[in-house]
mmCIF file with all atom_site columns, C-alpha atoms in Angstrom:
data_model
loop_
_atom_site.group_PDB
_atom_site.id
_atom_site.type_symbol
_atom_site.label_atom_id
_atom_site.label_alt_id
_atom_site.label_comp_id
_atom_site.label_asym_id
_atom_site.label_entity_id
_atom_site.label_seq_id
_atom_site.pdbx_PDB_ins_code
_atom_site.Cartn_x
_atom_site.Cartn_y
_atom_site.Cartn_z
_atom_site.occupancy
_atom_site.B_iso_or_equiv
_atom_site.pdbx_formal_charge
_atom_site.auth_seq_id
_atom_site.auth_comp_id
_atom_site.auth_asym_id
_atom_site.auth_atom_id
_atom_site.pdbx_PDB_model_num
ATOM 1  C CA . THR Q 1 1  ? 0.000   0.000  0.000   1.00 81.00 ? 1  THR Q CA 1
ATOM 2  C CA . GLU Q 1 2  ? 1.256   3.463  -0.876  1.00 88.00 ? 2  GLU Q CA 1
ATOM 3  C CA . MET Q 1 3  ? -0.208  6.929  -0.548  1.00 92.00 ? 3  MET Q CA 1
ATOM 4  C CA . PHE Q 1 4  ? -1.664  8.449  -3.687  1.00 93.00 ? 4  PHE Q CA 1
ATOM 5  C CA . HIS Q 1 5  ? -1.663  12.232 -4.052  1.00 96.00 ? 5  HIS Q CA 1
ATOM 6  C CA . TYR Q 1 6  ? -3.312  14.409 -6.670  1.00 96.00 ? 6  TYR Q CA 1
ATOM 7  C CA . GLU Q 1 7  ? -3.946  18.133 -6.781  1.00 97.00 ? 7  GLU Q CA 1
ATOM 8  C CA . VAL Q 1 8  ? -7.014  19.295 -8.688  1.00 97.00 ? 8  VAL Q CA 1
ATOM 9  C CA . PRO Q 1 9  ? -6.088  21.955 -11.278 1.00 95.00 ? 9  PRO Q CA 1
ATOM 10 C CA . GLN Q 1 10 ? -7.028  25.557 -10.575 1.00 96.00 ? 10 GLN Q CA 1
ATOM 11 C CA . GLY Q 1 11 ? -10.207 26.779 -12.224 1.00 94.00 ? 11 GLY Q CA 1
ATOM 12 C CA . SER Q 1 12 ? -13.371 28.732 -11.640 1.00 94.00 ? 12 SER Q CA 1
ATOM 13 C CA . ARG Q 1 13 ? -15.732 25.938 -10.634 1.00 96.00 ? 13 ARG Q CA 1
ATOM 14 C CA . ASP Q 1 14 ? -16.016 22.529 -9.005  1.00 98.00 ? 14 ASP Q CA 1
ATOM 15 C CA . VAL Q 1 15 ? -15.198 19.542 -11.202 1.00 97.00 ? 15 VAL Q CA 1
ATOM 16 C CA . LYS Q 1 16 ? -15.936 15.823 -11.076 1.00 98.00 ? 16 LYS Q CA 1
ATOM 17 C CA . VAL Q 1 17 ? -12.702 13.904 -10.482 1.00 98.00 ? 17 VAL Q CA 1
ATOM 18 C CA . ARG Q 1 18 ? -12.589 10.194 -11.249 1.00 98.00 ? 18 ARG Q CA 1
ATOM 19 C CA . ILE Q 1 19 ? -9.507  8.031  -10.714 1.00 97.00 ? 19 ILE Q CA 1
ATOM 20 C CA . VAL Q 1 20 ? -9.166  4.565  -12.221 1.00 97.00 ? 20 VAL Q CA 1
ATOM 21 C CA . LEU Q 1 21 ? -6.489  2.036  -11.210 1.00 96.00 ? 21 LEU Q CA 1
ATOM 22 C CA . ILE Q 1 22 ? -5.349  -0.472 -13.834 1.00 97.00 ? 22 ILE Q CA 1
ATOM 23 C CA . ASP Q 1 23 ? -3.306  -3.405 -12.520 1.00 95.00 ? 23 ASP Q CA 1
ATOM 24 C CA . SER Q 1 24 ? -2.911  -7.156 -13.025 1.00 93.00 ? 24 SER Q CA 1
ATOM 25 C CA . GLU Q 1 25 ? -6.454  -7.679 -11.656 1.00 92.00 ? 25 GLU Q CA 1
ATOM 26 C CA . GLY Q 1 26 ? -8.046  -5.317 -14.185 1.00 95.00 ? 26 GLY Q CA 1
ATOM 27 C CA . GLU Q 1 27 ? -9.529  -1.845 -14.036 1.00 96.00 ? 27 GLU Q CA 1
ATOM 28 C CA . HIS Q 1 28 ? -11.042 -0.433 -10.829 1.00 95.00 ? 28 HIS Q CA 1
ATOM 29 C CA . GLN Q 1 29 ? -12.556 2.961  -10.100 1.00 97.00 ? 29 GLN Q CA 1
ATOM 30 C CA . ILE Q 1 30 ? -10.876 4.003  -6.852  1.00 95.00 ? 30 ILE Q CA 1
ATOM 31 C CA . PHE Q 1 31 ? -12.108 7.574  -6.487  1.00 97.00 ? 31 PHE Q CA 1
ATOM 32 C CA . SER Q 1 32 ? -15.077 9.558  -7.769  1.00 98.00 ? 32 SER Q CA 1
ATOM 33 C CA . SER Q 1 33 ? -16.109 12.872 -6.254  1.00 97.00 ? 33 SER Q CA 1
ATOM 34 C CA . VAL Q 1 34 ? -16.877 16.493 -7.038  1.00 98.00 ? 34 VAL Q CA 1
ATOM 35 C CA . GLN Q 1 35 ? -13.901 18.583 -5.930  1.00 98.00 ? 35 GLN Q CA 1
ATOM 36 C CA . ALA Q 1 36 ? -13.122 22.279 -5.622  1.00 98.00 ? 36 ALA Q CA 1
ATOM 37 C CA . PRO Q 1 37 ? -10.351 23.763 -7.808  1.00 97.00 ? 37 PRO Q CA 1
ATOM 38 C CA . GLY Q 1 38 ? -6.937  23.443 -6.137  1.00 97.00 ? 38 GLY Q CA 1
ATOM 39 C CA . SER Q 1 39 ? -8.116  20.846 -3.624  1.00 97.00 ? 39 SER Q CA 1
ATOM 40 C CA . LYS Q 1 40 ? -5.812  17.988 -2.683  1.00 97.00 ? 40 LYS Q CA 1
ATOM 41 C CA . ILE Q 1 41 ? -6.764  14.320 -2.864  1.00 97.00 ? 41 ILE Q CA 1
ATOM 42 C CA . ASP Q 1 42 ? -4.815  11.838 -0.726  1.00 96.00 ? 42 ASP Q CA 1
ATOM 43 C CA . PHE Q 1 43 ? -5.682  8.210  -0.031  1.00 92.00 ? 43 PHE Q CA 1
ATOM 44 C CA . PRO Q 1 44 ? -3.974  4.836  0.433   1.00 93.00 ? 44 PRO Q CA 1
ATOM 45 C CA . LEU Q 1 45 ? -3.630  2.796  -2.738  1.00 91.00 ? 45 LEU Q CA 1
ATOM 46 C CA . SER Q 1 46 ? -3.282  -0.993 -3.023  1.00 89.00 ? 46 SER Q CA 1
ATOM 47 C CA . LYS Q 1 47 ? -2.109  -2.451 -6.309  1.00 88.00 ? 47 LYS Q CA 1
ATOM 48 C CA . GLN Q 1 48 ? -1.280  -5.880 -7.670  1.00 88.00 ? 48 GLN Q CA 1
ATOM 49 C CA . GLY Q 1 49 ? 1.880   -6.063 -9.797  1.00 89.00 ? 49 GLY Q CA 1
ATOM 50 C CA . LYS Q 1 50 ? 2.601   -3.338 -12.346 1.00 93.00 ? 50 LYS Q CA 1
ATOM 51 C CA . ALA Q 1 51 ? -0.033  -0.633 -12.242 1.00 95.00 ? 51 ALA Q CA 1
ATOM 52 C CA . LYS Q 1 52 ? -1.045  2.751  -13.543 1.00 96.00 ? 52 LYS Q CA 1
ATOM 53 C CA . VAL Q 1 53 ? -3.728  5.261  -12.721 1.00 97.00 ? 53 VAL Q CA 1
ATOM 54 C CA . ARG Q 1 54 ? -5.841  7.301  -15.096 1.00 98.00 ? 54 ARG Q CA 1
ATOM 55 C CA . ILE Q 1 55 ? -7.205  10.605 -13.835 1.00 98.00 ? 55 ILE Q CA 1
ATOM 56 C CA . PHE Q 1 56 ? -10.348 11.997 -15.424 1.00 98.00 ? 56 PHE Q CA 1
ATOM 57 C CA . ILE Q 1 57 ? -11.742 15.491 -14.870 1.00 97.00 ? 57 ILE Q CA 1
ATOM 58 C CA . SER Q 1 58 ? -15.318 16.000 -16.048 1.00 96.00 ? 58 SER Q CA 1
ATOM 59 C CA . ASN Q 1 59 ? -14.973 12.630 -17.869 1.00 96.00 ? 59 ASN Q CA 1
ATOM 60 C CA . ILE Q 1 60 ? -11.912 13.778 -19.858 1.00 97.00 ? 60 ILE Q CA 1
ATOM 61 C CA . LEU Q 1 61 ? -8.643  11.873 -19.381 1.00 98.00 ? 61 LEU Q CA 1
ATOM 62 C CA . VAL Q 1 62 ? -6.127  14.452 -18.159 1.00 97.00 ? 62 VAL Q CA 1
ATOM 63 C CA . GLU Q 1 63 ? -3.309  12.315 -16.796 1.00 97.00 ? 63 GLU Q CA 1
ATOM 64 C CA . GLU Q 1 64 ? -1.999  8.756  -16.857 1.00 97.00 ? 64 GLU Q CA 1
ATOM 65 C CA . LYS Q 1 65 ? 0.696   7.772  -14.356 1.00 95.00 ? 65 LYS Q CA 1
ATOM 66 C CA . GLU Q 1 66 ? 2.753   4.609  -13.923 1.00 95.00 ? 66 GLU Q CA 1
ATOM 67 C CA . LEU Q 1 67 ? 2.958   3.527  -10.297 1.00 90.00 ? 67 LEU Q CA 1
#
C-alpha cells in the first residue's frame, strides 16, 4: 500500500474527479467525487503487480501515471 496524491487543477468551478487504477487484476474505479479547484486528494492505494492510474476530470482523461 502506498499513498496516492493528486492536486485538482485551478479553475473557476467545481469539477468531477474520477480516478481509475489499472493493474494485473483489471480496471477499478478508486475515487469519484466532485472537488473544488486546487483541492488535494490523498488516499492509500493498493495495487497488484505493475499498475497505472488514469485521472479523469469531467470525464476527460487528463493524466496517466505509472505507479
